[in-house]
Amino acid sequence: MAPNVDRYNRKITYLRVSVTDRCNLRCLYCKPVRDLKLLDHASILSYEEILKIIRAATGLGMKKVRLTGGEPLLRRNFVLLVESVCRIPEIEDVSITTNGVLLEKMARPLFEAGVRRINVSLDTLNPLKYAKITRRECFDAVWKGLQVAEAVGFLPIKVNVVVIRGLNDNELLRFADLSVRKPYHIRFIEYMPIGRNNNWTTERYVSSDEIRSKLESLGPLHKIPHFIHDGPAERYRFESAKGEIGFISPISHHFCPSCNRLRLTADGKLRPCLFADNEVDIKTPLRNGCSQKDLREVFQQAVASKPRRHHAEILEKREGLRPMSTIGG
Ligand code: SAM
């Protein structure tokens, strides 16, 4: 069996790297306001260490990297890391997930560093509601950031919307309309029960099927064929829309059989599944001076321990108690 193929015959080619656990927002479904101890700087991987790990991963067939957090744009000299990752020849696709608060200033330098694909998280188009969800008044900054990203040439610009009943499920049609007017890929993400205090309840959860049937009141949604870098989103488009609609359904239609990911946490753990807390420590061997070959073996261990599927929808079987902000979404 190839070293990046797991026990269930999935080929692991995608690494999501969390570069920090810090965030400038406090989204009520993501980051607990209390009881969250921040990592001390010494325990966070340096850029040099992250690059060594990514290079070792390419030796196992890793081809795609997403830089995330916490909020990645908060980390000092983040553009330098992006530039270095974009220069690794084996990495065919580099993307960033950001809350967009600092994007207005950073969009151009990031583009010039070589990245073309960006995901911006924005759960509401109402500034007051934005402040309620994120506990910060940054809507205008994010909106400006999106305009600059568009002007600079990012393609695609994906807008991540976590749908929560009673909070933003009355804005689905406004987001759909945005996908018609703007070249944005609006991606509705099912609210996931992850972390200890993320306020998830079955009543607040809205399935992708329900979201789609509400959107169809606007007109037919045309399915877009699946392409190689699409990931788990089911893609659709309204007639003559500039942008698209995507549905990401980790709960109602879990995509575990096609999962090709590993996550690297800011404190140097390889996490085989978002929803399971078994992690493989790669920082200690790295700091003890191990070889690239040893690092690849640590990767193989993480690949081998990927579970067949998650059971996040079954409360009694729930794992994944580390907050999302410290894992890297
Ligand atoms: N700070 C960046 C951002 O806001 O995009 C990157 C990190 S954030 C943890 C990555 C993504 O995870 C965001 O799109 C966020 O909405 C999503 N996320 C966090 N908690 C979630 C949850 N419980 N269910 C679904 N998505 C969640």
mmCIF file of N, CA and C in Angstrom, residues 52-111:
data_model
loop_
_atom_site.group_PDB
_atom_site.id
_atom_site.type_symbol
_atom_site.label_atom_id
_atom_site.label_comp_id
_atom_site.label_asym_id
_atom_site.label_seq_id
_atom_site.Cartn_x
_atom_site.Cartn_y
_atom_site.Cartn_z
ATOM 1 N N LYS A 52 9.316 22.678 7.188
ATOM 2 C CA LYS A 52 9.961 21.348 7.207
ATOM 3 C C LYS A 52 8.899 20.256 7.162
ATOM 4 N N ILE A 53 7.831 20.463 7.917
ATOM 5 C CA ILE A 53 6.770 19.447 7.963
ATOM 6 C C ILE A 53 6.084 19.338 6.600
ATOM 7 N N ILE A 54 5.811 20.486 5.990
ATOM 8 C CA ILE A 54 5.146 20.438 4.674
ATOM 9 C C ILE A 54 6.059 19.745 3.654
ATOM 10 N N ARG A 55 7.349 20.065 3.705
ATOM 11 C CA ARG A 55 8.275 19.427 2.743
ATOM 12 C C ARG A 55 8.315 17.919 2.953
ATOM 13 N N ALA A 56 8.325 17.509 4.226
ATOM 14 C CA ALA A 56 8.326 16.059 4.495
ATOM 15 C C ALA A 56 7.042 15.442 3.936
ATOM 16 N N ALA A 57 5.929 16.176 4.080
ATOM 17 C CA ALA A 57 4.638 15.646 3.618
ATOM 18 C C ALA A 57 4.613 15.484 2.103
ATOM 19 N N THR A 58 5.335 16.341 1.386
ATOM 20 C CA THR A 58 5.332 16.208 -0.076
ATOM 21 C C THR A 58 5.985 14.874 -0.478
ATOM 22 N N GLY A 59 6.917 14.430 0.357
ATOM 23 C CA GLY A 59 7.563 13.137 0.085
ATOM 24 C C GLY A 59 6.574 11.983 0.166
ATOM 25 N N LEU A 60 5.430 12.233 0.793
ATOM 26 C CA LEU A 60 4.387 11.196 0.890
ATOM 27 C C LEU A 60 3.242 11.447 -0.088
ATOM 28 N N GLY A 61 3.395 12.458 -0.921
ATOM 29 C CA GLY A 61 2.343 12.705 -1.922
ATOM 30 C C GLY A 61 1.366 13.810 -1.559
ATOM 31 N N MET A 62 1.712 14.632 -0.562
ATOM 32 C CA MET A 62 0.824 15.756 -0.214
ATOM 33 C C MET A 62 0.943 16.810 -1.305
ATOM 34 N N LYS A 63 -0.203 17.281 -1.845
ATOM 35 C CA LYS A 63 -0.178 18.181 -3.002
ATOM 36 C C LYS A 63 -0.900 19.497 -2.750
ATOM 37 N N LYS A 64 -1.653 19.526 -1.668
ATOM 38 C CA LYS A 64 -2.539 20.674 -1.481
ATOM 39 C C LYS A 64 -2.415 21.151 -0.035
ATOM 40 N N VAL A 65 -2.276 22.474 0.160
ATOM 41 C CA VAL A 65 -2.136 23.013 1.527
ATOM 42 C C VAL A 65 -3.116 24.159 1.711
ATOM 43 N N ARG A 66 -3.821 24.142 2.835
ATOM 44 C CA ARG A 66 -4.630 25.295 3.215
ATOM 45 C C ARG A 66 -4.065 25.862 4.512
ATOM 46 N N LEU A 67 -3.853 27.179 4.542
ATOM 47 C CA LEU A 67 -3.340 27.833 5.748
ATOM 48 C C LEU A 67 -4.519 28.466 6.477
ATOM 49 N N THR A 68 -4.624 28.139 7.758
ATOM 50 C CA THR A 68 -5.797 28.581 8.497
ATOM 51 C C THR A 68 -5.404 28.847 9.942
ATOM 52 N N GLY A 69 -6.372 28.885 10.842
ATOM 53 C CA GLY A 69 -6.043 29.173 12.241
ATOM 54 C C GLY A 69 -7.170 28.690 13.129
ATOM 55 N N GLY A 70 -7.299 29.368 14.210
ATOM 56 C CA GLY A 70 -7.177 30.763 14.606
ATOM 57 C C GLY A 70 -7.330 31.667 13.380
ATOM 58 N N GLU A 71 -6.830 32.856 13.497
ATOM 59 C CA GLU A 71 -6.901 33.748 12.334
ATOM 60 C C GLU A 71 -5.494 33.887 11.742
ATOM 61 N N PRO A 72 -5.253 33.275 10.574
ATOM 62 C CA PRO A 72 -3.892 33.231 10.041
ATOM 63 C C PRO A 72 -3.304 34.614 9.743
ATOM 64 N N LEU A 73 -4.163 35.570 9.339
ATOM 65 C CA LEU A 73 -3.628 36.883 8.957
ATOM 66 C C LEU A 73 -3.094 37.656 10.165
ATOM 67 N N LEU A 74 -3.399 37.162 11.358
ATOM 68 C CA LEU A 74 -2.903 37.820 12.580
ATOM 69 C C LEU A 74 -1.437 37.503 12.837
ATOM 70 N N ARG A 75 -0.968 36.383 12.286
ATOM 71 C CA ARG A 75 0.389 35.978 12.637
ATOM 72 C C ARG A 75 1.405 36.852 11.904
ATOM 73 N N ARG A 76 2.413 37.293 12.665
ATOM 74 C CA ARG A 76 3.405 38.206 12.105
ATOM 75 C C ARG A 76 4.120 37.573 10.901
ATOM 76 N N ASN A 77 4.356 38.384 9.872
ATOM 77 C CA ASN A 77 5.052 37.948 8.655
ATOM 78 C C ASN A 77 4.394 36.750 7.965
ATOM 79 N N PHE A 78 3.085 36.679 8.088
ATOM 80 C CA PHE A 78 2.369 35.556 7.478
ATOM 81 C C PHE A 78 2.635 35.468 5.970
ATOM 82 N N VAL A 79 2.783 36.640 5.341
ATOM 83 C CA VAL A 79 3.008 36.655 3.887
ATOM 84 C C VAL A 79 4.288 35.889 3.521
ATOM 85 N N LEU A 80 5.293 35.961 4.398
ATOM 86 C CA LEU A 80 6.550 35.247 4.118
ATOM 87 C C LEU A 80 6.321 33.742 4.102
ATOM 88 N N LEU A 81 5.490 33.271 5.029
ATOM 89 C CA LEU A 81 5.184 31.833 5.034
ATOM 90 C C LEU A 81 4.451 31.454 3.746
ATOM 91 N N VAL A 82 3.470 32.285 3.376
ATOM 92 C CA VAL A 82 2.682 31.988 2.170
ATOM 93 C C VAL A 82 3.609 31.887 0.961
ATOM 94 N N GLU A 83 4.516 32.863 0.869
ATOM 95 C CA GLU A 83 5.458 32.881 -0.254
ATOM 96 C C GLU A 83 6.269 31.580 -0.301
ATOM 97 N N SER A 84 6.762 31.166 0.863
ATOM 98 C CA SER A 84 7.592 29.952 0.905
ATOM 99 C C SER A 84 6.782 28.711 0.547
ATOM 100 N N VAL A 85 5.531 28.628 1.021
ATOM 101 C CA VAL A 85 4.719 27.441 0.700
ATOM 102 C C VAL A 85 4.427 27.432 -0.798
ATOM 103 N N CYS A 86 4.130 28.619 -1.347
ATOM 104 C CA CYS A 86 3.823 28.682 -2.790
ATOM 105 C C CYS A 86 5.023 28.276 -3.636
ATOM 106 N N ARG A 87 6.224 28.387 -3.067
ATOM 107 C CA ARG A 87 7.421 28.026 -3.857
ATOM 108 C C ARG A 87 7.756 26.543 -3.807
ATOM 109 N N ILE A 88 7.075 25.778 -2.965
ATOM 110 C CA ILE A 88 7.388 24.334 -2.898
ATOM 111 C C ILE A 88 6.821 23.672 -4.159
ATOM 112 N N PRO A 89 7.671 23.156 -5.033
ATOM 113 C CA PRO A 89 7.185 22.726 -6.350
ATOM 114 C C PRO A 89 6.111 21.645 -6.299
ATOM 115 N N GLU A 90 6.196 20.747 -5.310
ATOM 116 C CA GLU A 90 5.231 19.630 -5.279
ATOM 117 C C GLU A 90 3.835 20.079 -4.830
ATOM 118 N N ILE A 91 3.768 21.261 -4.204
ATOM 119 C CA ILE A 91 2.457 21.727 -3.730
ATOM 120 C C ILE A 91 1.748 22.435 -4.888
ATOM 121 N N GLU A 92 0.665 21.794 -5.358
ATOM 122 C CA GLU A 92 -0.012 22.311 -6.557
ATOM 123 C C GLU A 92 -1.064 23.344 -6.230
ATOM 124 N N ASP A 93 -1.502 23.356 -4.967
ATOM 125 C CA ASP A 93 -2.612 24.242 -4.634
ATOM 126 C C ASP A 93 -2.423 24.788 -3.220
ATOM 127 N N VAL A 94 -2.394 26.119 -3.106
ATOM 128 C CA VAL A 94 -2.268 26.748 -1.780
ATOM 129 C C VAL A 94 -3.471 27.665 -1.596
ATOM 130 N N SER A 95 -4.132 27.556 -0.463
ATOM 131 C CA SER A 95 -5.282 28.423 -0.213
ATOM 132 C C SER A 95 -5.262 28.872 1.243
ATOM 133 N N ILE A 96 -6.104 29.874 1.533
ATOM 134 C CA ILE A 96 -6.131 30.454 2.889
ATOM 135 C C ILE A 96 -7.588 30.543 3.342
ATOM 136 N N THR A 97 -7.826 30.243 4.610
ATOM 137 C CA THR A 97 -9.141 30.532 5.195
ATOM 138 C C THR A 97 -8.951 31.646 6.217
ATOM 139 N N THR A 98 -9.726 32.713 6.069
ATOM 140 C CA THR A 98 -9.571 33.881 6.940
ATOM 141 C C THR A 98 -10.936 34.446 7.305
ATOM 142 N N ASN A 99 -10.982 35.181 8.424
ATOM 143 C CA ASN A 99 -12.236 35.880 8.730
ATOM 144 C C ASN A 99 -12.312 37.210 7.987
ATOM 145 N N GLY A 100 -11.251 37.597 7.296
ATOM 146 C CA GLY A 100 -11.287 38.770 6.425
ATOM 147 C C GLY A 100 -11.100 40.110 7.116
ATOM 148 N N VAL A 101 -10.984 40.104 8.445
ATOM 149 C CA VAL A 101 -10.907 41.384 9.168
ATOM 150 C C VAL A 101 -9.685 42.196 8.715
ATOM 151 N N LEU A 102 -8.590 41.521 8.403
ATOM 152 C CA LEU A 102 -7.362 42.226 8.006
ATOM 153 C C LEU A 102 -7.097 42.135 6.500
ATOM 154 N N LEU A 103 -8.115 41.726 5.768
ATOM 155 C CA LEU A 103 -7.888 41.428 4.349
ATOM 156 C C LEU A 103 -7.687 42.666 3.491
ATOM 157 N N GLU A 104 -8.304 43.771 3.897
ATOM 158 C CA GLU A 104 -8.210 44.980 3.060
ATOM 159 C C GLU A 104 -6.728 45.316 2.803
ATOM 160 N N LYS A 105 -5.919 45.256 3.859
ATOM 161 C CA LYS A 105 -4.493 45.580 3.693
ATOM 162 C C LYS A 105 -3.691 44.399 3.159
ATOM 163 N N MET A 106 -4.141 43.182 3.482
ATOM 164 C CA MET A 106 -3.299 42.008 3.210
ATOM 165 C C MET A 106 -3.591 41.341 1.861
ATOM 166 N N ALA A 107 -4.718 41.663 1.252
ATOM 167 C CA ALA A 107 -5.103 40.929 0.033
ATOM 168 C C ALA A 107 -4.018 41.025 -1.041
ATOM 169 N N ARG A 108 -3.540 42.240 -1.289
ATOM 170 C CA ARG A 108 -2.550 42.386 -2.367
ATOM 171 C C ARG A 108 -1.249 41.658 -2.046
ATOM 172 N N PRO A 109 -0.637 41.892 -0.848
ATOM 173 C CA PRO A 109 0.590 41.148 -0.547
ATOM 174 C C PRO A 109 0.416 39.633 -0.616
ATOM 175 N N LEU A 110 -0.750 39.134 -0.212
ATOM 176 C CA LEU A 110 -0.972 37.680 -0.274
ATOM 177 C C LEU A 110 -1.037 37.212 -1.721
ATOM 178 N N PHE A 111 -1.706 38.005 -2.540
ATOM 179 C CA PHE A 111 -1.807 37.661 -3.964
ATOM 180 C C PHE A 111 -0.411 37.673 -4.584
#
